[in-house]
Coordinates of C-alpha atoms in Angstrom, one line a residue:
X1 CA 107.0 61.9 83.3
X2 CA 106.9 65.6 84.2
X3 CA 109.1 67.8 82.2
X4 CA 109.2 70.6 85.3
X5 CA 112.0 72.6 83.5
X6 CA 109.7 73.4 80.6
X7 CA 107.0 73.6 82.8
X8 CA 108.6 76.7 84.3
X9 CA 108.9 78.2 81.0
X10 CA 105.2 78.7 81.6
X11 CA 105.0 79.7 85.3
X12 CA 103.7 83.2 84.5
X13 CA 100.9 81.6 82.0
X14 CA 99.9 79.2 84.8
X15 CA 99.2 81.7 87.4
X16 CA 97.4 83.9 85.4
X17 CA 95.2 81.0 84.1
X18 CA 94.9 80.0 87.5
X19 CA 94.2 84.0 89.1
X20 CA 91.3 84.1 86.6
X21 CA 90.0 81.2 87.4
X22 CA 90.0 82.3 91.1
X23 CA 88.5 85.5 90.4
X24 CA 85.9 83.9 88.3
X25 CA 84.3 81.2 90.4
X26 CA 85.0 82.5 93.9
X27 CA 84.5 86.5 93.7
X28 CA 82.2 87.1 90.7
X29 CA 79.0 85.9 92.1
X30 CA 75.9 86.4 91.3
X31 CA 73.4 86.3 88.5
X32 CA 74.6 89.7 86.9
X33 CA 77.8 87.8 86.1
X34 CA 75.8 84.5 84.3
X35 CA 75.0 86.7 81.0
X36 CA 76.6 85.7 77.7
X37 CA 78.3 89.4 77.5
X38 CA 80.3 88.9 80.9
X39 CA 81.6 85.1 79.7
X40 CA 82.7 86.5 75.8
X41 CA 84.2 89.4 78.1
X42 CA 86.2 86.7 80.4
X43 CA 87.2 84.6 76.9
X44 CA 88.1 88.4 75.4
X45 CA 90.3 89.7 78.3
X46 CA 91.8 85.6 78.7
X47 CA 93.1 85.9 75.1
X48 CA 94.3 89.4 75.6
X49 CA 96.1 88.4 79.0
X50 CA 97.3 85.5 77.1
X51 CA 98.7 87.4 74.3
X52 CA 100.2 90.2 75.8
X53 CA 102.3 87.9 78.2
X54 CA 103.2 85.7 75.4
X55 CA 104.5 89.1 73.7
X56 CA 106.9 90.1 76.6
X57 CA 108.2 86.8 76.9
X58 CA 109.1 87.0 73.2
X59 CA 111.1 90.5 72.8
X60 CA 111.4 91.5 76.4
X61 CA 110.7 95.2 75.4
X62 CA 108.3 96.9 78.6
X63 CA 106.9 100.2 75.7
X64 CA 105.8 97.5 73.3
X65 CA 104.2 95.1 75.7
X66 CA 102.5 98.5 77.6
X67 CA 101.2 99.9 74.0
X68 CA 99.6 96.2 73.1
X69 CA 98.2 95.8 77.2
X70 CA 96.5 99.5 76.6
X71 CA 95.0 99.0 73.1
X72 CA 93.9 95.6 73.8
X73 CA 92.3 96.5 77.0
X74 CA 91.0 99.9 76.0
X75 CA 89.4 98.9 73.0
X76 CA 86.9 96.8 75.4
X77 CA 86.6 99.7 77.5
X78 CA 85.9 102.3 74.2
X79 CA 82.6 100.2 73.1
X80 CA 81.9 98.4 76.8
X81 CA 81.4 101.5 78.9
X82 CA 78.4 103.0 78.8
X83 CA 77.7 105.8 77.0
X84 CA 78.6 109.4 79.4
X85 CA 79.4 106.9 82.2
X86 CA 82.9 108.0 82.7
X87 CA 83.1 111.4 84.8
X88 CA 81.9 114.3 82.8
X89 CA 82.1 112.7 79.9
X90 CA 79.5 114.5 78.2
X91 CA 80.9 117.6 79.0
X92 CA 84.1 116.5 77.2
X93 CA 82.4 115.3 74.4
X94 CA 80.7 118.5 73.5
X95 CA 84.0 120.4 74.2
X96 CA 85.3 117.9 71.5
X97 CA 82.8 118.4 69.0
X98 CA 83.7 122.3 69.3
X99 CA 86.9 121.6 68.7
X100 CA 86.7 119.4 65.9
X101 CA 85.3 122.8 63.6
X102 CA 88.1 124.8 64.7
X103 CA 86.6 126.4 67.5
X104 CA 90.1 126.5 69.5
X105 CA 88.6 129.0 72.5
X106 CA 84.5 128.4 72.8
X107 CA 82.6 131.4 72.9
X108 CA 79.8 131.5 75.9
X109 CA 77.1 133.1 74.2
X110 CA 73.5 133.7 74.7
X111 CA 70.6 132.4 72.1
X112 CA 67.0 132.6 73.2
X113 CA 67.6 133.8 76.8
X114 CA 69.6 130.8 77.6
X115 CA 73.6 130.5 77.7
X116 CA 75.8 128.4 76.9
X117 CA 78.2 127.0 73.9
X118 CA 77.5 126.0 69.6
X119 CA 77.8 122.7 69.1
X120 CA 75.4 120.1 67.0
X121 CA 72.1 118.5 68.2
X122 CA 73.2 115.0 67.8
X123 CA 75.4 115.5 71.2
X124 CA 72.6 117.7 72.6
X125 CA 70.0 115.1 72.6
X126 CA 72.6 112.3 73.7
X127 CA 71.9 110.0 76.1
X128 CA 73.4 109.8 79.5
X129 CA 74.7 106.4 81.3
X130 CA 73.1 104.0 79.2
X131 CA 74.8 101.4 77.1
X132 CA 75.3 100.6 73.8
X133 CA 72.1 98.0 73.4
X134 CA 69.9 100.6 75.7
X135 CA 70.5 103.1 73.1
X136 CA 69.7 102.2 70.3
X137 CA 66.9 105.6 69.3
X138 CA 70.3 107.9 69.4
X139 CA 73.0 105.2 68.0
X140 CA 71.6 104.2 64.9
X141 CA 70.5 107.6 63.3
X142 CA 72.8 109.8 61.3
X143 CA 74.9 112.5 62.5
X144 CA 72.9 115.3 63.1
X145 CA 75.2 119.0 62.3
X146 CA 72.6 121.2 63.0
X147 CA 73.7 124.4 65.8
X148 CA 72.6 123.5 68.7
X149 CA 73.3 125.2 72.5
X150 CA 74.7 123.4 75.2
X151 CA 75.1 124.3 78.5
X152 CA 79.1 123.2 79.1
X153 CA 82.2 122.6 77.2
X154 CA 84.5 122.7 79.7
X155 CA 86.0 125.9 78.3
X156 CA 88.6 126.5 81.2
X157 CA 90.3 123.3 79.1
X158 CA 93.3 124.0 76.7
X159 CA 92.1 122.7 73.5
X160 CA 94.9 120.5 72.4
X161 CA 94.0 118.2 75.2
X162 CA 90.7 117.4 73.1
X163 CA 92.6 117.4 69.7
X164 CA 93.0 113.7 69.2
X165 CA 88.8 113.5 70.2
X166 CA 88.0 115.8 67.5
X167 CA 90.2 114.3 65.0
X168 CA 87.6 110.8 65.6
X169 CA 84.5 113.0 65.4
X170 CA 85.7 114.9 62.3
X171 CA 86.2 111.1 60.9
X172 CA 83.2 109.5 61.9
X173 CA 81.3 113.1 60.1
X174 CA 83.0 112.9 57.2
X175 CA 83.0 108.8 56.8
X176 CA 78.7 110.0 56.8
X177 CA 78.8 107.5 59.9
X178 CA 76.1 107.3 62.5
X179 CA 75.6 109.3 66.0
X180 CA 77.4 106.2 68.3
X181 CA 80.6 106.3 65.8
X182 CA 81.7 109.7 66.7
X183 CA 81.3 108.5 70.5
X184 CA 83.8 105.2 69.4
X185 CA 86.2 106.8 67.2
X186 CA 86.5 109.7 69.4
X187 CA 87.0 106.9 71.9
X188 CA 89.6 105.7 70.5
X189 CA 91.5 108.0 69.0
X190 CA 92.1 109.0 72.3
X191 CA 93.7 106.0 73.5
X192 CA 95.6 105.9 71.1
X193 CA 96.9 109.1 72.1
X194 CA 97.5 108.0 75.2
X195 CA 99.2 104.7 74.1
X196 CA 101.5 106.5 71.8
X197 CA 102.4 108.9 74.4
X198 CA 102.9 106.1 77.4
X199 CA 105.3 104.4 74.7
X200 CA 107.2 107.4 74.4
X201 CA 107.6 108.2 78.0
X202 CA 109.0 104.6 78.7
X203 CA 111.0 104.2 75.9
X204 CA 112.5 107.5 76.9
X205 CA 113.2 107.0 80.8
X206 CA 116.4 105.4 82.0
X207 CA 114.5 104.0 84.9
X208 CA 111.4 103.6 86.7
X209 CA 110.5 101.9 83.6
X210 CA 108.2 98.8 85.2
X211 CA 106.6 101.6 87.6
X212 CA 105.8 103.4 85.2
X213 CA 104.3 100.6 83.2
X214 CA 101.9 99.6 86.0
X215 CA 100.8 103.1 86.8
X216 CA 99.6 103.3 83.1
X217 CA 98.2 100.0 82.4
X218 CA 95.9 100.4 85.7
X219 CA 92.5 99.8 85.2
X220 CA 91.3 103.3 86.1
X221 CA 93.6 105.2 83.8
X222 CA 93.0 102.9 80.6
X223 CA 89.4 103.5 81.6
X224 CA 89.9 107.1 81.7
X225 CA 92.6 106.9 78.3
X226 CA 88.9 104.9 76.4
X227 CA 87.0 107.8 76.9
X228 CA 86.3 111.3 76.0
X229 CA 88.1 112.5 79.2
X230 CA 90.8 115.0 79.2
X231 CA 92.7 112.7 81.0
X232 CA 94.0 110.8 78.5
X233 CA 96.2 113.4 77.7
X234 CA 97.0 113.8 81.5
X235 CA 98.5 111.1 82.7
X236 CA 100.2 110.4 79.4
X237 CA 101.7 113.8 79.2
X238 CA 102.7 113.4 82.7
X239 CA 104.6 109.9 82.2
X240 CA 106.6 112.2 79.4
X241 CA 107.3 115.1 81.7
X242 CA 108.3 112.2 84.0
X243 CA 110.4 110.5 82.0
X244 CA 112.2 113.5 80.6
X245 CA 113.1 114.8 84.1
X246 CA 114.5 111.3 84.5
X247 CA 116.6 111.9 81.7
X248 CA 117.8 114.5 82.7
X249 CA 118.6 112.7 86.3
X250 CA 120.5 110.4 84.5
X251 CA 122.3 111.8 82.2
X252 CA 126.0 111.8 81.7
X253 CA 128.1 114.4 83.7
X254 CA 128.4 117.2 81.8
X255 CA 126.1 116.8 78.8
X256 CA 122.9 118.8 79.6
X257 CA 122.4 122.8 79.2
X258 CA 120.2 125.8 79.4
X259 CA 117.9 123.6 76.4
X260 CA 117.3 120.6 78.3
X261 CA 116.4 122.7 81.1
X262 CA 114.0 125.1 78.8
X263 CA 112.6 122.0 77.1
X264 CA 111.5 120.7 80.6
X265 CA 110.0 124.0 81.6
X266 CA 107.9 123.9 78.2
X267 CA 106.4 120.5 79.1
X268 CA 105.7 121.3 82.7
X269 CA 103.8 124.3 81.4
X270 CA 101.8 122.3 78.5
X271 CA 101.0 119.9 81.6
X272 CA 100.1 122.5 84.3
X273 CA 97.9 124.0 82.0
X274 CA 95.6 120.9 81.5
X275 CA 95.7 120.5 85.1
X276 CA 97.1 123.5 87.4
X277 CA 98.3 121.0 90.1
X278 CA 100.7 119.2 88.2
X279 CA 102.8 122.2 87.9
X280 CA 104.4 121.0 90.8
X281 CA 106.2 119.4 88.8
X282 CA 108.9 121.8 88.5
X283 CA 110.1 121.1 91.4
X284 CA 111.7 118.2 90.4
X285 CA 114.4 119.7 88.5
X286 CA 116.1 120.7 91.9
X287 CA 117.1 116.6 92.5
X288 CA 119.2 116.6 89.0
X289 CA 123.1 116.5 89.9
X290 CA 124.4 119.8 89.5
X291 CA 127.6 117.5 87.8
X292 CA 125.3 116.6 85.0
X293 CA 125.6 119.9 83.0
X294 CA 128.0 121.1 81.0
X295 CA 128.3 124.4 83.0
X296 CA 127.6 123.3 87.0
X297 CA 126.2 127.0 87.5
X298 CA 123.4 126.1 84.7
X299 CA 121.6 123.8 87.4
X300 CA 120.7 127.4 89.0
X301 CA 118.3 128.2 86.6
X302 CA 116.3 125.0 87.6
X303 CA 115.0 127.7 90.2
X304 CA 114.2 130.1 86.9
X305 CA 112.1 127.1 85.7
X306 CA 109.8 126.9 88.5
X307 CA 109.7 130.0 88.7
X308 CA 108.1 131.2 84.9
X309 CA 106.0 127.4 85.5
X310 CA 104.6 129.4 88.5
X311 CA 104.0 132.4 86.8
X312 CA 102.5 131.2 83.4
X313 CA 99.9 129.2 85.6
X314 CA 98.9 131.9 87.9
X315 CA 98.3 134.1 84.8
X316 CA 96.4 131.5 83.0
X317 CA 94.6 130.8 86.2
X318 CA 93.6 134.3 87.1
X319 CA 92.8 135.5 83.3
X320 CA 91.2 132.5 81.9
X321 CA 90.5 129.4 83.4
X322 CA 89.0 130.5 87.1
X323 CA 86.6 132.8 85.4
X324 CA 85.6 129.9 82.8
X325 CA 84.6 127.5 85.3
X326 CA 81.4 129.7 85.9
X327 CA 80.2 129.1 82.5
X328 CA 78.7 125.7 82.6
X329 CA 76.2 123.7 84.8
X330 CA 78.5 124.2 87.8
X331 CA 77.5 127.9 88.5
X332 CA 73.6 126.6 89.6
X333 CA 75.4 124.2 91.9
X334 CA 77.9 126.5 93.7
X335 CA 75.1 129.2 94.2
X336 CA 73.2 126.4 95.6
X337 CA 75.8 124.9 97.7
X338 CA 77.4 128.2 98.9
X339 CA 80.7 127.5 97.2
X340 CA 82.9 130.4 96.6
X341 CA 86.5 130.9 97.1
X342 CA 86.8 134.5 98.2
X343 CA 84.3 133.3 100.6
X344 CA 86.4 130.0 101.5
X345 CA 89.5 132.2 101.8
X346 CA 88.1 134.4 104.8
X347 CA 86.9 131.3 106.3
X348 CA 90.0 129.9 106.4
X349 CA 92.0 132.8 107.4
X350 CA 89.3 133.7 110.6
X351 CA 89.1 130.3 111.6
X352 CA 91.2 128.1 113.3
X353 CA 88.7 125.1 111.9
X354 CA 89.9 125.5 108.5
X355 CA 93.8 124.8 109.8
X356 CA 92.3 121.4 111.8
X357 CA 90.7 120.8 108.6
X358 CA 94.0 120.7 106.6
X359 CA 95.6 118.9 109.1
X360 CA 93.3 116.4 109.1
X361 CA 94.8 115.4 105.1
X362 CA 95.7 111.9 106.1
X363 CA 92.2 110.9 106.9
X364 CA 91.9 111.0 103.2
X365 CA 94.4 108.1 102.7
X366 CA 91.4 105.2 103.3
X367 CA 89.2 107.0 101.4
X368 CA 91.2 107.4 98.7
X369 CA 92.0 103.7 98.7
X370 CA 88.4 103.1 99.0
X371 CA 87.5 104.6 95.5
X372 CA 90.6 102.9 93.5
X373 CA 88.2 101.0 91.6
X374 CA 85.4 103.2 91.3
X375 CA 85.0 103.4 87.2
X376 CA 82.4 104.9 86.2
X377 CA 80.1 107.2 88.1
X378 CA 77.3 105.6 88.7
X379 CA 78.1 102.2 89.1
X380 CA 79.6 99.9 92.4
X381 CA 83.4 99.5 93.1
X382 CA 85.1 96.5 93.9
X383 CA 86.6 96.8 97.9
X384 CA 88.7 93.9 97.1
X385 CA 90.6 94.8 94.3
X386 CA 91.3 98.3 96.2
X387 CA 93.2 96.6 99.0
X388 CA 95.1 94.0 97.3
X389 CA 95.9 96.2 93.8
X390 CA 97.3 99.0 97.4
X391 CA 99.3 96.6 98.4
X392 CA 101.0 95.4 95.6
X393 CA 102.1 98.7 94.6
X394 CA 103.5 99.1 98.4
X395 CA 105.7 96.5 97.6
X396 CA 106.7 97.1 93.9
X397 CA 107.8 100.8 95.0
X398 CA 109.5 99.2 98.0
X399 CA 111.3 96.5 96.8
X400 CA 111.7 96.9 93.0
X401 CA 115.5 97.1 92.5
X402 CA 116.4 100.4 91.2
X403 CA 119.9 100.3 89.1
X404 CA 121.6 102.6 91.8
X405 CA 120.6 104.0 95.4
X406 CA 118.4 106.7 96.2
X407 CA 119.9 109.9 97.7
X408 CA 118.5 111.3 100.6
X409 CA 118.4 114.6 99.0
X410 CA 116.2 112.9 95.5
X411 CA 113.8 111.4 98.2
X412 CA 113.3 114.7 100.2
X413 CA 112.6 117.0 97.1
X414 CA 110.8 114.2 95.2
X415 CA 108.3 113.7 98.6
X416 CA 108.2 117.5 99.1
X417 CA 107.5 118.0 95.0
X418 CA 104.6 114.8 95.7
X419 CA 103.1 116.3 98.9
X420 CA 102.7 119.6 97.1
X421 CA 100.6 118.1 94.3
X422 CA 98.5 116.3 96.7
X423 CA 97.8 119.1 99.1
X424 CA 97.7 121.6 96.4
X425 CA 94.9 119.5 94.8
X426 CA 93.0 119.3 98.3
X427 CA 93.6 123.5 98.0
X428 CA 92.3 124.0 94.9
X429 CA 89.4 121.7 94.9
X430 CA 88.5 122.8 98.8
X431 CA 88.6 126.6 97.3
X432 CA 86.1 126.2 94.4
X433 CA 84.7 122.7 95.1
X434 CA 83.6 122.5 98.5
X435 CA 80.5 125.2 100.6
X436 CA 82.5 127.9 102.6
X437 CA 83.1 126.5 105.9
X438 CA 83.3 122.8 105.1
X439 CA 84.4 121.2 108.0
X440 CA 85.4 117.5 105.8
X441 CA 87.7 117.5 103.0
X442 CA 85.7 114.7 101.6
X443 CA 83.6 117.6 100.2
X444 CA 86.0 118.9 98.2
X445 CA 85.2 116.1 95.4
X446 CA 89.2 114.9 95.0
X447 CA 89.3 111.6 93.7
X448 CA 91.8 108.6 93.0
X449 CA 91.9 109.4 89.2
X450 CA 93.8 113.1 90.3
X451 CA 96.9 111.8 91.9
X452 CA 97.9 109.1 89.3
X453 CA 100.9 110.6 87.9
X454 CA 102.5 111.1 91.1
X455 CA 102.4 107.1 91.8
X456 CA 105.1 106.8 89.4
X457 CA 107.8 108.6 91.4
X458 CA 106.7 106.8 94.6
X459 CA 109.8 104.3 94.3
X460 CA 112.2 107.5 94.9
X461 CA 111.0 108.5 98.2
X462 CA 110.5 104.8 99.4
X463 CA 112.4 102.1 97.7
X464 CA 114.6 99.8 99.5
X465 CA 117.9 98.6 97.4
X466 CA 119.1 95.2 98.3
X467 CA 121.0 92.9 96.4
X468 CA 119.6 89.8 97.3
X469 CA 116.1 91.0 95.6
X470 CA 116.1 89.9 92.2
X471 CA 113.5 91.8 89.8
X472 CA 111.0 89.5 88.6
X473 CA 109.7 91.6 85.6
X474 CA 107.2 89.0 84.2
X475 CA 105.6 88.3 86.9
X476 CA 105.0 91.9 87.9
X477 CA 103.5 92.0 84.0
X478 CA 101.6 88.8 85.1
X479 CA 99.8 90.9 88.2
X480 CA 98.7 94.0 85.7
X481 CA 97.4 91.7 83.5
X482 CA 95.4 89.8 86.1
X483 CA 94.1 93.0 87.5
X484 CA 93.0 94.3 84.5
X485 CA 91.4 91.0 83.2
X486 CA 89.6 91.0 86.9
X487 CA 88.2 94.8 86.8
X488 CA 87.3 94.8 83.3
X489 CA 85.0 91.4 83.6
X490 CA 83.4 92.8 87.3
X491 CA 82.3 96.2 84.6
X492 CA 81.0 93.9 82.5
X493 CA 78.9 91.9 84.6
X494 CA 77.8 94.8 86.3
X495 CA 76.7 96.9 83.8
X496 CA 75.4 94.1 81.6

């Protein structure tokens, strides 16, 4: 006889058996996916799913179970993705390397009538888009130290977003290791950067906990976290600005000052300065209760705070970064392409084409969508997983039960503060991305990957309370396990 009460002990085991299963037979098909790799990469991620959900259901603790999904998970990504494949990679390696001898600020410099940046020849001679067993002319030979010039190194980057990176090349050098162990530990050393920092950030928020969880164990950020990318540091660093503003929201009346304020001005800046956009950040301090502090008048210089974020990125803007961008491959392809943002600026001020173009923004909604599960650069996404992965975060913003109702005024300032980043990223990227006069914003190059962080305050602006809707916590860990399991086996047996 059927024991169905300890059968439902196992209900979230059973449908993620089941889902991969499904995913397996029915979508997967094709002889790509018949290779030995892609079935030890279905028994790899089945184990992973198996453990990782057998861990939550043991100590019910969301930072532990997210740290164990993203190492588990990344560490298939830091030796299964090709080698370069992730966007710029390359570039980001070799702005690694420079800053694993101390090199802090790379100096563009000329040698032999070309210019560029000192780094080694191992990475100069590296391939690009191959994998690990295509490879194996540059992976097996010894770590070569001698100068060599390359042509970018991202140096509009602050370097600390490349610190944990350097620290697995400086390893792998002094360890005597071979050329593909500074692409691996530099891999990982990274993710675990970003694991570290995505358990801090939920540990550390009062809610938007299982949000926050899913936004940072989806596919394309633990993709992005495996890599060389400056990403990594990104969305992790964002989940702590996050979750430190949420703090604050939270807090008891009357226990926050001037620090908590200062402190959340300093992050917003460390943030804004890997990526300018995110600076819109600030905003957010506008929807903590003005009860909250200690002194009601110290909410006032949440408009202070944005205020020197605004100003510290429009100095490093104009005096560092903008003028950096034109050291590296790119300046060949904007001469060639006509881009130029004095040039885009005049367009858009003589033209009434470049308003229509703007307000054309939510055209870019599909198309965003479209590219959800677009990995690696060169290689297919999967359309199905974009739709149904869309979906399901719909309905977990909607209808995940927040402990208390939203305020009208939290949604409008957190929508206003989200709207900001994304048109400010169409802005920036239209203004030194796309030819003057571009008619499309698809050519100003924004992708999914860019408006990540933001996904985790999408429950404030649109979440319905209801007390008949119970949270079902495992199962939503059940659905980010049987996404990941499904994206990272489609990778596999499409690259191998």
């Amino acid at each position: 006889m059927i024991d169905y009460k300890n059968l439902n002990n196992y209900k979230s085991l059973i449908i993620f058996l089941i889902s991969i299963i499904i995913i397996n037979i029915f979508i997967f098909d094709g002889a790509n996916f018949k290779s030995s790799f892609f079935v030890l990469t279905v028994i790899y991620t089945s184990i992973c799913g198996i453990a990782s959900l057998y861990y939550y259901k043991r100590t019910k603790n969301i930072e532990r179970t997210v740290f164990l999904i993203v190492i588990l998970f990344g560490l298939l990504c830091v030796f299964l993705s090709p080698i370069n494949s992730v966007s710029d990679e390359g570039e980001h390696f070799m702005r690694s390397e420079i800053t694993s001898h101390g090199d802090f600020f790379p100096k563009y410099i000329t040698q032999n009538n070309k210019n560029g940046f000192m780094s080694i020849d191992s990475l100069a001679h590296m391939p690009m888009d191959k994998t690990f067993f295509e490879t194996n002319s540059w992976n097996t030979q010894p770590i070569n130290t001698t100068p060599q010039l390359v042509n970018s190194a991202f140096e509009q980057n602050p370097f600390y977003v490349y610190i944990a990176q350097a620290m697995g090349i400086d390893l792998a050098k002094l360890l005597n290791l071979n050329q593909i162990s500074m692409l691996w530990l530099g891999r990982f050393f990274n993710l675990l950067l970003y694991a570290s920092f995505t358990f801090i950030a939920i540990k550390k928020t009062p809610i938007l906990k299982i949000p926050m969880a899913v936004v940072a164990t989806f596919p394309l950020a633990i993709v992005q976290a495996a890599s060389f990318s400056s990403d990594s540091f990104i969305f992790s660093f964002s989940f702590i600005v996050i979750a430190y503003l949420l703090y604050m929201y939270k807090a008891k009346e009357g226990s926050l000052t001037k620090k908590e304020i200062g402190i959340f001005t300093i992050l917003v800046i460390i943030l804004g300065l890997s990526k300018v956009t995110l600076g819109g950040f600030a905003l957010l301090i506008l929807i903590v209760p003005k009860n909250n502090f200690k002194n009601p008048k110290d909410k006032y210089f949440g408009f202070i705070s944005i205020l020197t974020v605004l100003l510290a990125l429009i100095i490093w803007s104009k005096f560092y970064a903008v003028g950096s961008i034109s050291h590296s491959w790119r300046a060949s392809l904007f001469a060639q392409k006509n881009v130029n943002a004095n040039g885009q600026i005049k367009y858009l001020l003589s033209d009434a084409h470049g308003l229509i173009t703007f307000l054309q923004i939510g055209n870019q909604i599909p198309v965003q969508i479209d590219a959800l599960s677009k990995l690696y650069t060169n290689y297919n996404n999967f359309p199905l997983f974009n739709v149904i992965y869309t979906l399901f975060f719909i309905l977990l913003c909607m209808f995940y039960q927040l402990e208390d109702k939203i305020k009208r005024n939290t949604r409008i300032i957190t929508a206003f503060s989200v709207f900001i980043i994304i048109f400010g990223t169409y802005v920036v990227q239209y203004l030194t991305w796309a030819p003057v006069g571009a008619k499309d914003l698809i050519e100003s190059g924004v992708v999914p990957r860019y408006f990540l962080p933001v996904f985790v305050l999408i429950p404030l602006i649109i979440n319905y309370k209801n007390p008949k809707i119970k949270n079902n916590e495992i199962l939503i860990i059940t659905c980010i396990l049987i996404f990941l399991c499904g994206m990272l086996t489609f990778m596999a047996g499409t690259i191998y």
